[in-house]
């Protein structure tokens, strides 16, 4: 019954999907300099006032730590803020940095959040995107769809190259478009202590090829003809078929699985790998390529109910060394993944970009694949795509075996539940004049509270793209108000009116924090900046960054992100702490797609239970608000 209900929702949605998600270029011809002119017009990220951040930090701690711990932190904070003290000095340093640089935060953030982070990018950093299952179930369908998808991405690329991509807006303000220029022709490269990202998009001769991987074998596929025009879908199809036919052997070494290792381990293996000239050239081709397409082998079928969860795992880690984990280059910024069974989605390396630009590209690509027909054009014979060769020494073979083992441990440890909450979407909160995102976040707080009888440090990413080169700050969704609501919601002695009032207050508090964050006035990046400034100035770390409260505040048991898309897809990612959850969602008008992750090795967490709790919380909150006459709200 439930299933047929779900299917109906999908059918209806399909009919509503008209070709309006195609991003149209703002001009038919190239507009040189438009991108830079736009960027220069954007405001610079401010450094918030010191006292404001410190006061807000203490308020954030209130629901998270004991009164005793809070009192201790208050004392440390007073010391930090003494006139002429550490706080003021570090703040001055930050302000000088902000004056000198285009963005005082973005380089630091790229380093600390991504390039210095040594855990594997798989599960711990790279998100995946799951698209609705496609209708094919054979090689021909897989290749045909892959050809259209490639053409769709290249169509988007032309708008980037021509600088005709429409500027995006948030609440009337234009946004920084830089991330779009960072995701193509780009790749992460492991280093012994710190990684780097190479980007060939603005090279003198930018790459004109993509890489395709099938049965663990990589190929270079030229996608521009000698006259500079793009290959047609038909031509791409033929080339993909050649690749497919010449990579039928399945006994190849899964060289790409090396990229799933701990970064220090991979850096060592990498240095060894590229000692060989052929290997080095092959690796460089992957790094330079515009993007990668993974043509995946079929995987065991699962029930329709579990389909999206399984697809999420395929996007996040490829299913293990027996399946498609070796059919990847996890350092590659953009990898589109297409299975023979109609599975489709992508995996992306997080360092160069956030989710929203990625899914807006996905929206365009999906729409493009729908409108594109395969027209048989008279075929000019094209050269065979070049296979990338690797010489596997015994040492490399050993590294691959180790990587396989570690990958399989990660695969066993990760639990992901993708659910379609089909009862309502943005429509219900909107009809009660509440922010849909705030409503969902408060529901998540309620679900967590019901499981653990407490709230936890919660991270929701907020966009700083109103500022030049802006990335993210943190919306802290656990507040005194959300906790007060969670405590009262299930108390039968409390009247409905009080519960509704507390819900409204919690939703408003979340909304206010969000507004503050996108204005560049949240606390997390500012506190990080003060800490990094202390390191840069070689002064001792202020005690306020070393107490229990700070550790609790930075331990995100809930790491969340709203990534709205027009396509009926969902982004997914792993938890950021061993005993936490990752929760990503795409709220559509009449349903919400959620991806919830947890680690099996933690006995306290359970993705399916939190997902169920979230459904219950959303339904209970709807019932609550519907008990009140609308006029009173
Ligand atoms: C990009 O710009 C070139 C040169 O002005 C033009 O010929 C081409 O049609 C443009 N393509 C798109 C898709 O805007
Ligand atoms: C690939 O193999 C199939 C099946 O053997 C064949 O029909 C097709 O013509 C081949 N395509 C190319 C481009 O070699
Ligand atoms: C919690 O809500 C009640 C109203 O039900 C209110 O009296 C109390 O002050 C609130 N507590 C906090 C800490 O906001
Ligand atoms: C959440 O974080 C705290 C540490 O701040 C920890 O004690 C707790 O066990 C964590 N896990 C869960 C499931 O709450």
XYZ file of C-alpha atoms and ligand atoms in Angstrom:
689
model
C 0.000 0.000 0.000
C 2.706 2.399 1.044
C 4.654 1.427 -2.011
C 1.889 2.128 -4.473
C 1.389 5.478 -2.796
C 5.029 6.315 -3.350
C 4.870 5.247 -6.946
C 1.916 7.485 -7.534
C 3.841 10.461 -6.183
C 6.623 9.764 -8.616
C 4.295 9.467 -11.562
C 2.643 12.767 -10.751
C 5.983 14.459 -10.361
C 7.213 13.185 -13.658
C 4.296 14.886 -15.345
C 5.055 18.191 -13.675
C 8.617 18.097 -14.817
C 8.445 20.361 -17.803
C 11.584 21.620 -19.457
C 11.926 24.693 -17.312
C 14.952 23.577 -15.294
C 17.253 24.006 -18.251
C 19.545 26.871 -17.429
C 19.482 29.252 -20.366
C 22.582 31.254 -21.250
C 22.096 35.001 -20.796
C 23.570 35.614 -24.242
C 24.119 33.668 -27.460
C 27.737 34.689 -27.638
C 30.659 34.845 -25.278
C 30.787 37.756 -22.800
C 34.456 38.115 -21.898
C 35.048 39.700 -18.488
C 31.477 39.295 -17.267
C 32.435 36.871 -14.522
C 35.184 39.065 -13.084
C 33.045 42.192 -13.242
C 30.326 40.408 -11.309
C 32.758 39.070 -8.717
C 34.306 42.478 -8.137
C 30.881 43.915 -7.445
C 30.272 41.516 -4.552
C 30.786 42.671 -0.958
C 33.682 41.309 1.085
C 33.044 38.931 3.966
C 32.981 40.972 7.192
C 34.700 40.074 10.452
C 31.863 40.143 13.008
C 32.257 42.233 16.196
C 34.241 40.299 18.814
C 31.897 40.809 21.760
C 28.832 39.824 19.717
C 30.390 36.483 18.727
C 31.499 35.739 22.279
C 28.062 36.468 23.711
C 26.374 34.351 21.053
C 28.804 31.531 21.706
C 27.787 31.461 25.381
C 24.120 31.394 24.337
C 24.796 28.484 21.977
C 26.382 26.492 24.805
C 23.365 26.828 27.106
C 21.401 23.803 25.851
C 24.585 21.736 25.319
C 26.656 21.828 28.509
C 26.064 21.725 32.269
C 25.598 24.920 34.286
C 28.976 24.251 35.901
C 30.810 23.932 32.588
C 29.070 27.012 31.312
C 30.125 29.000 34.373
C 33.724 27.932 33.808
C 33.545 29.023 30.166
C 32.038 32.371 31.160
C 35.092 33.027 33.318
C 37.492 32.060 30.514
C 35.549 34.263 28.142
C 35.753 37.260 30.491
C 39.521 36.741 30.603
C 39.675 36.462 26.797
C 37.762 39.734 26.484
C 39.728 41.866 28.954
C 40.603 45.213 27.358
C 43.956 44.959 25.616
C 43.851 41.156 26.025
C 44.176 38.192 23.686
C 40.720 38.606 22.152
C 41.255 42.173 21.027
C 44.721 41.433 19.638
C 43.524 38.458 17.611
C 40.502 40.412 16.387
C 42.797 43.203 15.135
C 44.901 40.603 13.329
C 41.782 39.219 11.660
C 40.628 42.674 10.625
C 44.005 43.390 9.030
C 43.814 40.086 7.185
C 40.290 40.915 5.976
C 41.519 44.278 4.705
C 44.368 42.742 2.709
C 42.612 39.720 1.249
C 39.666 39.134 -1.057
C 38.197 36.880 1.598
C 39.832 36.458 5.013
C 38.311 33.029 5.480
C 38.242 31.074 2.230
C 41.907 29.975 2.030
C 41.966 29.039 5.688
C 38.736 27.135 5.329
C 39.924 25.221 2.273
C 43.054 24.200 4.172
C 41.571 23.290 7.548
C 38.284 21.755 6.457
C 39.599 19.848 3.458
C 43.248 19.814 2.477
C 44.668 19.271 5.994
C 41.966 16.729 6.826
C 43.665 13.335 6.672
C 40.737 10.933 6.859
C 39.764 9.192 3.592
C 37.644 11.423 1.337
C 35.339 8.437 0.882
C 32.515 8.500 3.467
C 34.285 11.166 5.581
C 34.219 14.060 3.148
C 32.897 13.436 -0.375
C 29.107 13.695 -0.781
C 27.078 11.655 -3.243
C 23.938 12.502 -5.183
C 21.262 9.903 -5.943
C 19.053 10.488 -8.981
C 15.746 8.735 -9.558
C 16.230 5.300 -11.068
C 16.254 5.307 -14.851
C 14.314 2.920 -16.997
C 17.078 0.990 -18.700
C 18.553 -2.300 -17.516
C 21.107 -3.135 -20.161
C 24.367 -2.010 -21.678
C 22.734 -0.105 -24.498
C 20.541 1.933 -22.163
C 23.489 2.639 -19.916
C 25.641 3.909 -22.767
C 22.833 5.900 -24.343
C 22.075 7.666 -21.090
C 25.781 8.237 -20.404
C 26.144 9.886 -23.819
C 23.257 12.273 -23.158
C 24.531 13.060 -19.689
C 27.996 13.872 -21.009
C 26.464 16.179 -23.627
C 24.396 17.842 -20.886
C 27.420 18.557 -18.697
C 29.294 19.912 -21.709
C 26.332 22.152 -22.522
C 26.597 23.562 -19.001
C 30.355 23.915 -19.453
C 29.808 26.103 -22.522
C 27.893 28.571 -20.345
C 30.768 28.607 -17.866
C 33.347 29.044 -20.638
C 31.288 31.703 -22.406
C 30.566 33.462 -19.091
C 26.873 33.322 -19.916
C 25.742 31.312 -16.888
C 22.913 33.276 -15.207
C 23.932 34.790 -11.868
C 22.091 33.232 -8.919
C 20.252 35.126 -6.213
C 19.426 34.561 -2.569
C 16.800 36.810 -1.016
C 17.363 39.495 -3.651
C 21.174 39.443 -3.356
C 23.367 38.155 -6.163
C 25.704 35.313 -5.256
C 29.352 34.518 -5.799
C 29.622 32.268 -8.861
C 33.219 31.197 -8.289
C 32.463 27.590 -7.351
C 31.152 26.893 -10.857
C 34.596 27.756 -12.151
C 36.251 25.301 -9.751
C 34.472 22.020 -10.414
C 35.465 21.149 -13.991
C 38.990 20.148 -15.095
C 39.854 19.853 -11.443
C 41.213 17.202 -9.082
C 42.552 16.763 -5.570
C 46.159 15.581 -5.286
C 47.446 13.853 -2.139
C 50.445 15.313 -0.330
C 52.475 13.992 2.591
C 51.015 16.432 5.125
C 48.576 18.500 3.155
C 46.751 17.859 -0.117
C 46.274 20.317 -2.945
C 43.753 20.851 -5.714
C 44.817 21.278 -9.327
C 42.556 23.099 -11.754
C 43.281 23.105 -15.474
C 40.208 25.066 -16.586
C 42.165 28.284 -17.137
C 45.285 26.623 -18.544
C 46.630 28.028 -21.803
C 45.256 24.981 -23.578
C 42.360 23.756 -21.429
C 41.627 20.032 -21.593
C 39.243 18.875 -24.320
C 38.620 15.373 -22.974
C 36.853 13.534 -20.194
C 37.877 10.252 -18.582
C 35.658 7.199 -18.655
C 36.167 4.178 -16.398
C 34.684 0.747 -16.994
C 35.757 -2.540 -15.346
C 38.445 -0.535 -13.484
C 40.006 0.573 -16.801
C 40.388 4.265 -17.550
C 40.063 5.869 -20.991
C 40.574 9.329 -22.406
C 37.562 10.400 -24.435
C 38.051 13.499 -26.591
C 34.735 15.382 -26.588
C 35.598 18.212 -28.985
C 36.204 17.729 -32.717
C 39.274 19.162 -34.350
C 37.253 22.251 -35.375
C 36.434 22.995 -31.716
C 32.791 21.909 -31.859
C 31.383 19.454 -29.336
C 30.798 15.854 -30.340
C 27.132 15.022 -30.874
C 25.337 12.646 -28.522
C 25.446 10.086 -31.290
C 29.198 10.366 -31.658
C 29.724 10.158 -27.901
C 27.563 7.033 -27.875
C 29.759 5.371 -30.494
C 32.920 6.257 -28.596
C 31.493 4.925 -25.335
C 30.586 1.704 -27.065
C 34.177 1.300 -28.239
C 35.365 1.858 -24.675
C 32.862 -0.644 -23.354
C 33.814 -3.270 -25.923
C 37.530 -2.955 -25.273
C 37.274 -3.184 -21.484
C 35.391 -6.426 -21.134
C 38.126 -8.219 -19.181
C 37.223 -8.136 -15.501
C 40.520 -9.334 -14.063
C 42.145 -5.892 -13.979
C 43.712 -4.316 -10.904
C 41.354 -1.693 -9.382
C 44.002 1.019 -9.391
C 41.479 3.748 -8.513
C 40.770 2.209 -5.120
C 44.087 3.675 -3.942
C 42.346 7.069 -3.819
C 40.052 5.819 -1.035
C 42.857 5.477 1.495
C 43.724 7.608 4.495
C 45.406 10.639 2.944
C 48.859 9.987 4.421
C 48.795 6.388 3.200
C 47.601 7.456 -0.227
C 50.243 10.192 -0.432
C 52.976 7.576 0.095
C 51.433 5.171 -2.412
C 50.984 8.071 -4.851
C 54.655 9.039 -4.720
C 55.533 5.436 -5.454
C 52.913 5.061 -8.189
C 54.012 8.048 -10.242
C 57.705 7.104 -10.195
C 56.824 5.195 -13.343
C 56.477 7.514 -16.339
C 53.495 5.718 -17.873
C 51.653 5.740 -14.553
C 52.387 9.419 -14.068
C 50.978 10.302 -17.483
C 47.856 8.244 -16.847
C 47.271 9.884 -13.459
C 47.775 13.336 -14.962
C 45.242 12.599 -17.670
C 42.638 11.748 -15.030
C 43.496 14.867 -13.041
C 43.272 17.146 -16.062
C 40.157 15.675 -17.610
C 37.008 17.812 -17.600
C 35.239 15.225 -15.426
C 35.002 11.456 -15.036
C 32.203 9.093 -16.000
C 32.037 5.744 -14.184
C 30.211 3.021 -16.114
C 29.443 0.668 -13.247
C 28.999 -3.084 -13.274
C 25.570 -4.440 -12.251
C 25.043 -4.907 -8.508
C 22.663 -7.271 -6.663
C 19.041 -6.177 -6.881
C 17.237 -4.955 -3.777
C 13.588 -4.227 -3.002
C 12.149 -0.974 -4.341
C 11.973 0.316 -0.803
C 15.721 -0.135 -0.314
C 16.677 0.939 -3.814
C 17.602 4.549 -3.013
C 19.558 3.566 0.089
C 21.592 1.111 -1.942
C 22.124 3.693 -4.673
C 23.353 6.162 -2.021
C 26.007 3.655 -0.971
C 27.016 3.146 -4.575
C 27.525 6.915 -4.886
C 29.362 7.225 -1.555
C 31.750 4.260 -1.799
C 30.870 2.005 -4.728
C 29.810 -1.017 -2.653
C 33.210 -2.491 -1.799
C 36.181 -3.989 -3.626
C 34.061 -6.803 -5.107
C 31.758 -4.283 -6.729
C 32.403 -0.772 -7.970
C 34.740 0.824 -5.407
C 37.638 0.315 -7.805
C 35.686 1.890 -10.654
C 36.412 5.391 -9.301
C 39.066 8.020 -8.884
C 37.849 9.499 -5.605
C 40.162 12.523 -5.849
C 38.370 13.636 -9.018
C 36.144 16.622 -8.315
C 33.211 15.390 -10.388
C 32.412 11.751 -11.125
C 29.118 10.862 -12.732
C 28.138 7.286 -11.997
C 25.869 5.229 -14.235
C 25.068 1.605 -13.561
C 23.864 -0.964 -16.071
C 20.719 -1.395 -13.950
C 19.506 2.204 -14.269
C 21.311 3.500 -11.191
C 22.482 7.039 -11.705
C 24.089 9.753 -9.644
C 27.416 11.263 -8.817
C 30.149 11.542 -6.276
C 32.126 14.734 -5.767
C 35.250 15.714 -3.933
C 34.226 18.435 -1.520
C 37.270 20.743 -1.474
C 36.337 22.980 -4.441
C 32.577 23.403 -3.935
C 29.437 23.019 -1.861
C 26.366 20.991 -2.773
C 24.101 23.699 -4.257
C 26.192 24.512 -7.371
C 26.630 20.780 -7.961
C 22.904 20.057 -7.844
C 22.028 23.046 -9.978
C 24.342 21.599 -12.617
C 22.590 18.251 -12.069
C 19.190 19.910 -12.595
C 20.376 21.203 -15.947
C 21.944 17.909 -16.991
C 18.886 15.834 -16.079
C 16.630 18.169 -18.007
C 19.000 18.094 -20.949
C 18.949 14.274 -21.057
C 15.149 14.375 -21.207
C 14.907 16.698 -24.165
C 17.788 15.232 -26.129
C 16.999 12.726 -28.818
C 19.553 10.557 -30.503
C 19.563 11.665 -34.076
C 21.639 9.510 -36.322
C 24.129 11.829 -37.934
C 26.318 10.680 -40.819
C 29.284 9.307 -38.976
C 32.759 10.588 -39.518
C 34.976 7.844 -38.136
C 36.576 8.982 -34.892
C 39.804 7.577 -33.456
C 39.613 4.930 -30.752
C 39.629 6.542 -27.265
C 43.013 6.099 -25.661
C 43.311 3.600 -22.841
C 45.299 4.753 -19.826
C 47.942 2.191 -18.936
C 49.323 1.410 -15.512
C 52.384 -0.642 -14.729
C 51.623 -2.490 -11.519
C 54.767 -3.296 -9.526
C 54.579 -5.714 -6.565
C 54.651 -2.727 -4.226
C 51.704 -1.044 -5.979
C 49.889 -4.369 -5.908
C 50.422 -4.480 -2.129
C 49.059 -0.932 -1.755
C 45.989 -1.913 -3.760
C 45.366 -4.945 -1.532
C 45.626 -2.775 1.585
C 43.265 -0.209 0.081
C 40.746 -2.958 -0.739
C 40.775 -4.175 2.861
C 40.312 -0.704 4.312
C 37.581 0.081 1.812
C 35.686 -3.034 2.819
C 35.913 -2.023 6.471
C 34.409 1.372 5.598
C 31.711 -0.302 3.525
C 30.734 -2.515 6.445
C 30.701 0.401 8.815
C 28.495 2.816 6.884
C 24.740 2.656 7.227
C 22.609 4.914 5.022
C 18.841 5.219 4.846
C 17.271 7.233 2.088
C 13.599 7.886 2.708
C 10.936 9.702 0.792
C 8.727 11.487 3.274
C 5.602 11.527 1.162
C 3.019 13.114 3.493
C 3.923 16.708 2.758
C 6.747 18.974 1.676
C 7.366 22.698 1.845
C 3.628 23.247 1.347
C 2.582 22.520 4.954
C 5.062 24.756 6.816
C 4.463 27.492 4.224
C 0.708 27.350 4.756
C 1.407 28.029 8.448
C 3.807 30.851 7.578
C 6.831 28.938 8.821
C 10.171 28.518 7.080
C 10.247 24.957 5.655
C 13.915 24.531 6.486
C 13.416 25.699 10.063
C 10.403 23.390 10.411
C 12.482 20.402 9.248
C 15.389 21.292 11.517
C 13.112 21.608 14.553
C 11.620 18.206 13.653
C 15.122 16.775 13.588
C 15.784 18.230 17.031
C 12.572 16.655 18.293
C 13.456 13.279 16.762
C 16.905 13.359 18.346
C 15.508 14.426 21.722
C 13.016 11.570 21.695
C 15.854 9.092 21.101
C 18.395 10.456 23.578
C 16.459 12.699 26.027
C 18.908 15.504 25.294
C 19.938 17.686 22.411
C 23.323 17.732 20.740
C 25.617 20.083 18.930
C 24.048 20.401 15.468
C 25.647 21.701 12.291
C 23.654 22.967 9.363
C 25.601 24.540 6.540
C 24.733 28.126 5.654
C 25.830 29.710 2.412
C 28.201 32.684 2.522
C 27.954 33.134 -1.249
C 26.524 36.635 -0.850
C 30.208 37.508 -0.317
C 33.098 37.269 -2.738
C 34.584 33.738 -2.645
C 32.179 32.866 0.176
C 31.807 29.240 1.210
C 29.851 28.331 4.366
C 29.247 29.070 8.003
C 27.315 27.026 10.548
C 23.707 27.364 11.564
C 23.506 25.875 15.051
C 20.079 24.301 15.053
C 20.095 23.201 18.686
C 18.902 26.197 20.674
C 17.287 26.891 24.031
C 14.066 27.355 22.101
C 14.275 24.081 20.167
C 15.088 22.245 23.412
C 12.202 23.905 25.220
C 9.869 22.814 22.441
C 11.232 19.232 22.359
C 10.759 18.901 26.134
C 7.206 20.208 26.058
C 5.947 18.476 22.906
C 5.391 15.075 24.536
C 4.217 16.422 27.893
C 0.490 15.571 28.069
C -0.020 18.075 30.876
C 0.853 20.988 28.582
C -1.907 22.650 26.552
C -1.781 22.593 22.756
C -1.583 26.380 22.572
C 1.618 26.400 24.611
C 3.181 23.709 22.426
C 2.298 25.604 19.288
C 3.733 28.806 20.722
C 6.983 27.018 21.596
C 7.173 25.460 18.145
C 6.722 28.858 16.555
C 9.385 30.312 18.784
C 11.826 27.522 17.902
C 11.146 27.950 14.175
C 11.642 31.723 14.461
C 14.885 31.270 16.397
C 16.217 28.981 13.665
C 15.148 31.424 10.977
C 16.877 34.285 12.818
C 20.112 32.273 13.161
C 19.965 31.461 9.446
C 19.570 35.130 8.508
C 22.458 36.058 10.748
C 24.629 33.317 9.226
C 24.060 34.275 5.602
C 24.855 37.914 6.509
C 28.273 36.667 7.656
C 27.572 37.157 11.352
C 27.455 33.596 12.668
C 30.016 32.513 15.232
C 31.739 29.366 14.003
C 33.997 30.683 11.275
C 34.813 33.740 13.370
C 35.915 31.551 16.312
C 37.932 29.401 13.888
C 39.527 32.565 12.507
C 40.525 33.741 15.989
C 42.092 30.348 16.691
C 44.003 30.268 13.415
C 45.131 33.837 13.990
C 46.602 32.733 17.346
C 48.470 29.938 15.554
C 49.692 32.305 12.862
C 50.823 34.881 15.449
C 52.605 32.109 17.374
C 50.890 33.144 20.615
C 49.575 30.607 23.108
C 46.093 29.280 22.421
C 43.487 31.140 24.525
C 41.992 28.807 27.170
C 38.482 29.431 25.913
C 39.343 27.227 22.905
C 40.633 24.409 25.060
C 37.892 23.707 27.596
C 35.202 21.011 27.671
C 32.495 23.358 26.402
C 34.458 24.072 23.253
C 35.043 20.363 22.624
C 31.317 19.636 23.077
C 30.312 22.533 20.830
C 32.599 21.260 18.071
C 31.476 17.626 18.354
C 28.637 17.551 15.864
C 26.514 14.489 16.614
C 24.196 15.870 13.956
C 25.763 17.176 10.756
C 23.071 18.374 8.378
C 22.521 20.151 5.123
C 19.568 21.276 3.096
C 20.426 20.868 -0.583
C 17.327 21.852 -2.535
C 17.128 20.647 -6.114
C 14.480 20.821 -8.792
C 15.240 17.237 -9.734
C 13.728 14.612 -7.438
C 17.153 13.652 -6.082
C 18.919 13.672 -2.755
C 22.469 14.379 -1.686
C 24.039 12.170 0.987
C 27.161 12.143 3.167
C 28.609 10.300 6.144
C 28.615 11.414 9.802
C 31.464 13.742 10.836
C 32.009 12.110 14.264
C 32.150 8.388 15.128
C 28.997 8.621 17.257
C 26.997 10.946 15.047
C 24.654 11.217 12.100
C 24.805 12.817 8.681
C 21.430 14.126 7.502
C 20.896 15.693 4.096
C 17.542 16.590 2.584
C 15.886 18.017 -0.467
C 12.509 19.548 0.413
C 10.223 19.493 -2.613
C 6.756 21.045 -2.747
C 4.807 17.973 -1.622
C 7.393 15.533 -0.340
C 10.857 15.555 1.189
C 13.807 13.308 0.304
C 16.057 12.515 3.262
C 19.374 10.697 3.458
C 20.390 9.690 6.993
C 23.759 8.078 7.723
C 25.413 6.560 10.792
C 28.232 4.133 11.592
C 27.417 0.520 12.409
C 30.391 0.449 14.786
C 28.603 2.893 17.104
C 26.047 1.034 19.203
C 24.247 4.255 20.175
C 23.346 5.394 16.665
C 20.973 3.891 14.117
C 20.168 5.543 10.800
C 16.845 3.746 10.300
C 15.659 4.711 13.775
C 16.502 8.364 13.346
C 14.881 8.366 9.899
C 11.719 6.855 11.391
C 11.859 9.332 14.279
C 12.116 12.170 11.825
C 9.008 11.008 9.954
C 7.087 10.733 13.216
C 8.271 14.151 14.388
C 7.219 15.820 11.129
C 3.781 14.205 11.271
C 3.296 15.084 14.945
C 4.293 18.683 14.310
C 1.845 18.923 11.447
C -0.925 17.494 13.620
C -0.018 19.998 16.302
C -0.225 23.077 14.102
C -3.413 21.826 12.469
C -5.123 21.713 15.837
C -4.876 25.471 15.979
C -7.239 27.619 13.927
C -5.113 29.197 11.228
C -6.278 32.747 11.904
C -4.634 32.673 15.302
C -1.211 31.780 13.918
C 29.620 30.560 -26.895
O 30.272 31.645 -27.530
C 30.641 31.416 -28.889
C 31.462 32.623 -29.375
O 30.789 33.821 -29.144
C 29.377 31.188 -29.715
O 29.715 30.908 -31.039
C 28.614 30.028 -29.129
O 27.400 29.828 -29.789
C 28.331 30.244 -27.643
N 27.673 29.046 -27.148
C 26.670 29.042 -26.267
C 26.028 27.729 -25.987
O 26.300 30.037 -25.684
C 30.525 -3.541 -29.565
O 30.100 -4.866 -29.397
C 28.760 -5.122 -29.802
C 28.386 -6.528 -29.405
O 29.419 -7.421 -29.657
C 28.633 -4.849 -31.293
O 27.306 -5.034 -31.714
C 29.027 -3.400 -31.574
O 29.011 -3.144 -32.959
C 30.403 -3.118 -31.021
N 30.626 -1.677 -31.167
C 31.772 -1.122 -31.501
C 31.782 0.363 -31.657
O 32.773 -1.769 -31.686
C 10.358 27.461 28.068
O 8.999 27.678 27.793
C 8.229 28.127 28.890
C 6.815 28.291 28.403
O 6.257 27.030 28.218
C 8.768 29.425 29.414
O 8.052 29.807 30.576
C 10.242 29.302 29.738
O 10.779 30.538 30.075
C 10.988 28.737 28.533
N 12.351 28.512 28.885
C 13.355 29.074 28.273
C 14.696 28.739 28.810
O 13.210 29.794 27.311
C 27.073 12.967 21.223
O 28.142 13.747 21.702
C 28.510 13.629 23.032
C 29.771 14.404 23.252
O 29.546 15.746 23.112
C 28.646 12.205 23.479
O 28.864 12.122 24.872
C 27.428 11.420 23.075
O 27.517 10.097 23.464
C 27.287 11.532 21.585
N 26.414 10.559 20.967
C 25.087 10.498 20.993
C 24.480 9.396 20.201
O 24.421 11.291 21.579
